[in-house]
PDB file of C-alpha atoms in Angstrom:
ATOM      1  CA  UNK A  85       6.629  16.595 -10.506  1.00 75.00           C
ATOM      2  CA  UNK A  86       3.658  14.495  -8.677  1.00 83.00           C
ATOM      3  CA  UNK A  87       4.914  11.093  -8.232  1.00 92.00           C
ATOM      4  CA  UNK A  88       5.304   8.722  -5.586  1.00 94.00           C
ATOM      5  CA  UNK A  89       8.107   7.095  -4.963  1.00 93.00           C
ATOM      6  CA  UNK A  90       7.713   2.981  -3.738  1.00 94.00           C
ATOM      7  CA  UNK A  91      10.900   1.657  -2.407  1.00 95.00           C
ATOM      8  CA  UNK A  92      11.575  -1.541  -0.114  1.00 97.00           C
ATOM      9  CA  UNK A  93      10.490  -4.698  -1.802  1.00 97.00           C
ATOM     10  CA  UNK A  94      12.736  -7.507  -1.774  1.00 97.00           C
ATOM     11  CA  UNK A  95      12.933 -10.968  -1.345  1.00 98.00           C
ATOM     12  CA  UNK A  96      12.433 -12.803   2.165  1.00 98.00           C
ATOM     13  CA  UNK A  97      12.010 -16.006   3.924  1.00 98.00           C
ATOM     14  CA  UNK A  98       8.478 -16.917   5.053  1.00 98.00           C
ATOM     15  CA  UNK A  99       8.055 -15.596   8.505  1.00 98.00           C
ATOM     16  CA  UNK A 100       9.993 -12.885   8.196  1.00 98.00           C
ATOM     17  CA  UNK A 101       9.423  -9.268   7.197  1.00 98.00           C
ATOM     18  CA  UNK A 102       9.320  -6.085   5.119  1.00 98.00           C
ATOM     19  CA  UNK A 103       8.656  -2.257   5.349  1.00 98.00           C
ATOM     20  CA  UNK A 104       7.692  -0.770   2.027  1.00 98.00           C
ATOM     21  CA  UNK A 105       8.070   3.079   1.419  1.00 97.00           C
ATOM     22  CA  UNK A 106       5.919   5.457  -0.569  1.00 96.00           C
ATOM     23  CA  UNK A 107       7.098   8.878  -0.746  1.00 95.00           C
ATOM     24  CA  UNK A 108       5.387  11.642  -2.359  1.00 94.00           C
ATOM     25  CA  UNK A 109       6.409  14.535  -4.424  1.00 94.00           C
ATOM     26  CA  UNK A 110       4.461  17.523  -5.557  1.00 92.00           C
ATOM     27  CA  UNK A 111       1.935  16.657  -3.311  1.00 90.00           C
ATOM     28  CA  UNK A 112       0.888  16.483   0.100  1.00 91.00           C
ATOM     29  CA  UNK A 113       0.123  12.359   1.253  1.00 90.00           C
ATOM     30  CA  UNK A 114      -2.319  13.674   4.225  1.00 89.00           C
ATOM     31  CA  UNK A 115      -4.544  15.714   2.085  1.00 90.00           C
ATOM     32  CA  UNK A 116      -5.415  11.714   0.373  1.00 93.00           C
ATOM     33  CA  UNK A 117      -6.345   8.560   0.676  1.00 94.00           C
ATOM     34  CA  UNK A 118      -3.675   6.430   0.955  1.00 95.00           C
ATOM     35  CA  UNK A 119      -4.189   2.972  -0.545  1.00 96.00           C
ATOM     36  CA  UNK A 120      -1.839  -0.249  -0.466  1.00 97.00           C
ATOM     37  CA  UNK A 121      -2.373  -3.088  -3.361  1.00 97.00           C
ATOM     38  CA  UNK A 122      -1.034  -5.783  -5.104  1.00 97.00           C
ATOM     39  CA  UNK A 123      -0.927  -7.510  -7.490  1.00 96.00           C
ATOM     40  CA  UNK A 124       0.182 -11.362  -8.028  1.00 96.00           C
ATOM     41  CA  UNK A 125       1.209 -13.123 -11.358  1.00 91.00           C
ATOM     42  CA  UNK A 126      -1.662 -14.276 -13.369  1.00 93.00           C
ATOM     43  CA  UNK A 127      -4.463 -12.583 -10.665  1.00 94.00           C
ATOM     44  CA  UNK A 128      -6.125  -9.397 -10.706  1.00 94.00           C
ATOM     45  CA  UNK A 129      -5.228  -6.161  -8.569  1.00 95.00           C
ATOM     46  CA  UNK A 130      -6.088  -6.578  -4.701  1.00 95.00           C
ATOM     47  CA  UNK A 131      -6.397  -4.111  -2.698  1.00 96.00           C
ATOM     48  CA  UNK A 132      -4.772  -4.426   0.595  1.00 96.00           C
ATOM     49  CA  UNK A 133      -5.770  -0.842   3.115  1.00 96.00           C
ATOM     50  CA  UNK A 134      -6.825   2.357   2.885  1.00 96.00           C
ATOM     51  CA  UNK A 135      -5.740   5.032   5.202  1.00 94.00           C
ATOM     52  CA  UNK A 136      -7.248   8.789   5.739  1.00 90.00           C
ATOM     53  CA  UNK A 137      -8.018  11.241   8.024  1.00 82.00           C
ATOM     54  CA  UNK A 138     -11.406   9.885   7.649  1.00 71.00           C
ATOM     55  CA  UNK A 139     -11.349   7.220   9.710  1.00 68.00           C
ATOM     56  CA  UNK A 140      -9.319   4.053  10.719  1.00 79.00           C
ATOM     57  CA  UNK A 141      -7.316   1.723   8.305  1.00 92.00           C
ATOM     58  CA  UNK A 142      -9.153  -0.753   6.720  1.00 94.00           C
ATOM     59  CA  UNK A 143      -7.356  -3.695   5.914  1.00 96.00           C
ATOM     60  CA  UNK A 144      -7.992  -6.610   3.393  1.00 96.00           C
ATOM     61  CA  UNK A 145      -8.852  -9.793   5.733  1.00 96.00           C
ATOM     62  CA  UNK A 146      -5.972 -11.524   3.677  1.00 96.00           C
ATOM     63  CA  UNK A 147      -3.409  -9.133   5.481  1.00 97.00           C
ATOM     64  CA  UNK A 148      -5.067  -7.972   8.859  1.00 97.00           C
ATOM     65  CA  UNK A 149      -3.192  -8.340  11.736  1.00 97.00           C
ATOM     66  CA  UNK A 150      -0.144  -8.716   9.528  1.00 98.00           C
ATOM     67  CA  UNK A 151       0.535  -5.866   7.616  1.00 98.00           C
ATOM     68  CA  UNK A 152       0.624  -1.902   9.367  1.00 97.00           C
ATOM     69  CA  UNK A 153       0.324   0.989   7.647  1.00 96.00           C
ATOM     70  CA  UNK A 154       1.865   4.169   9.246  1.00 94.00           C
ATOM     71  CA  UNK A 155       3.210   7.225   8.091  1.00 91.00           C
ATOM     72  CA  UNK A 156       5.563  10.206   9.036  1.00 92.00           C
ATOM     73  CA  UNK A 157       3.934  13.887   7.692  1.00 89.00           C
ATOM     74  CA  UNK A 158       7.340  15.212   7.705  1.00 92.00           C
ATOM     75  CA  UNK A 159       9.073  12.776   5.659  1.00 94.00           C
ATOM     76  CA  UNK A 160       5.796  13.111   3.290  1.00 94.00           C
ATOM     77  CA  UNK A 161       5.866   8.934   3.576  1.00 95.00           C
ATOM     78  CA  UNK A 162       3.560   6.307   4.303  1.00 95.00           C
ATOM     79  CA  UNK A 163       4.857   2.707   5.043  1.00 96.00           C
ATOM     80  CA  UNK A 164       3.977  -0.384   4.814  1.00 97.00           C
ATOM     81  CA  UNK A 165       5.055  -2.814   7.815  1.00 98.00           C
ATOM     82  CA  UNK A 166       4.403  -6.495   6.547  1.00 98.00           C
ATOM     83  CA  UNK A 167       5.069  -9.302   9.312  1.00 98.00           C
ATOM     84  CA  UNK A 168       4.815 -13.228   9.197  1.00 98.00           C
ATOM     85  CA  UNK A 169       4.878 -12.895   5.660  1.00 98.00           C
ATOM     86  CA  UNK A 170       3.669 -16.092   3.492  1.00 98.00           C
ATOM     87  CA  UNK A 171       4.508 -17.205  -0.141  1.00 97.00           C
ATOM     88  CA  UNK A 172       1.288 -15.979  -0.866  1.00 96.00           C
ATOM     89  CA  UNK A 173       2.161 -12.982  -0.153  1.00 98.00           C
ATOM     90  CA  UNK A 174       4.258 -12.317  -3.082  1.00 98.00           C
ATOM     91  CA  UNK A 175       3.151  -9.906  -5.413  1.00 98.00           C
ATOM     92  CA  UNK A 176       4.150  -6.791  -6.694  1.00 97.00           C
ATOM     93  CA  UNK A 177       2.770  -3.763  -4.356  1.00 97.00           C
ATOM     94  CA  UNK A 178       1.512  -0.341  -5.381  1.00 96.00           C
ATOM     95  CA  UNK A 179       0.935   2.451  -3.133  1.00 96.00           C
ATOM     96  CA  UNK A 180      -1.278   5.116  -4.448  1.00 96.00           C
ATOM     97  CA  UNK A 181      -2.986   8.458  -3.165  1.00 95.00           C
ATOM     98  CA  UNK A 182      -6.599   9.489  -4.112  1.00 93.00           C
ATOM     99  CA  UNK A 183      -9.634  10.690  -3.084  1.00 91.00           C
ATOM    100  CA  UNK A 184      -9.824  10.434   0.908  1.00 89.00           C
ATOM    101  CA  UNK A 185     -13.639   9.002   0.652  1.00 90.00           C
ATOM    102  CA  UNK A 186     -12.000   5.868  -1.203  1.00 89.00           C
ATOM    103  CA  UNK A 187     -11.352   4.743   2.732  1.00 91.00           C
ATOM    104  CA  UNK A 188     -15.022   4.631   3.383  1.00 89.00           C
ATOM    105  CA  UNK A 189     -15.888   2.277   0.697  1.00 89.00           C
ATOM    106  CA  UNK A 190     -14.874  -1.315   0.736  1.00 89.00           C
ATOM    107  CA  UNK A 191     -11.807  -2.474  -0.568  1.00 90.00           C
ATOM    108  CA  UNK A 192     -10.887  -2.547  -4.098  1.00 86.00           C
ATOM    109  CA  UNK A 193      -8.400  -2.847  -6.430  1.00 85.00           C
ATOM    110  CA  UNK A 194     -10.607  -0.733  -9.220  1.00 79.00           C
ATOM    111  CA  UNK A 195     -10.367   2.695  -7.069  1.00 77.00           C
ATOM    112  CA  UNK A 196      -9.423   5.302 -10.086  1.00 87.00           C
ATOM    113  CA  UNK A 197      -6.602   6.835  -7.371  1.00 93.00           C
ATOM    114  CA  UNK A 198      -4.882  10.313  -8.632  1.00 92.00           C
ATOM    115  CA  UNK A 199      -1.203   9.042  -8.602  1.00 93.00           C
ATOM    116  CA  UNK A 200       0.465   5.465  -8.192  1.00 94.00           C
ATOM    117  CA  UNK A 201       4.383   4.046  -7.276  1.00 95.00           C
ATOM    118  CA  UNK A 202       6.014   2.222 -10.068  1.00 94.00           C
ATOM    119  CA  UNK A 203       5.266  -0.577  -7.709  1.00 96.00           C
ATOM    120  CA  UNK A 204       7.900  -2.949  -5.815  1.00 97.00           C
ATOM    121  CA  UNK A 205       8.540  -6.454  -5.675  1.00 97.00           C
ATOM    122  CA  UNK A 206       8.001  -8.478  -2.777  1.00 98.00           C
ATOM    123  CA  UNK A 207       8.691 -12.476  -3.024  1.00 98.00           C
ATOM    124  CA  UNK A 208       8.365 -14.484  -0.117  1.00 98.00           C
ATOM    125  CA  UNK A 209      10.135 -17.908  -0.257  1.00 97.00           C
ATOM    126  CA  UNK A 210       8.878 -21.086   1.396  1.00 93.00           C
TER     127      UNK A 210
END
């Protein structure tokens, strides 16, 4: 199967934080472009970073110096380290893997990636 695999969403005070997980199957994460969004009720997709080989993370300027996106080859996982979260900040998040030039364009949330999570939830009360 090719599938990733989102896990960590939850609810959480404002201020506080979350790591999301996005494991891959079938696949190998570093061969892609690894790309964070969400998406909020009643707004369209965002897209939050994209990280490849390429070149550095690029992060949305609604989430820089907030949220860090690492990842561990041998677990086949990226992550998603989100700190001082606000109530805007709720949404639910997608990871998903495509082509690894997708990091050199700006961010989008209308990248046709190869595979996507089922997507988590993430509230953040006030």
């Amino acid at each position: 199967q090719l599938q990733l695999l989102e896990s960590g969403g939850g609810l959480v005070q404002a201020g506080g934080s979350l790591r999301l997980s996005c494991a891959a199957s079938g696949f190998t994460l570093e061969h892609y472009a690894i790309g964070w969004f969400r998406q909020a009720p009643g707004k369209e997709r965002e897209g939050i970073s994209c990280t490849s080989k390429i070149g550095n993370t690029n992060y949305a300027d609604s989430v820089k110096g907030r949220f860090t996106v690492s990842g561990d080859n041998a677990k086949n996982t990226v992550y998603l380290e989100m700190n001082s979260l606000k109530p805007e900040d709720t949404a639910v998040y997608y990871c998903a893997a495509g082509n690894p030039l997708f990091c050199l364009a700006p961010l989008s949330g209308k990248h046709d990636y190869d595979y996507w999570g089922q997507g988590t939830q993430v509230t953040v009360s006030s």
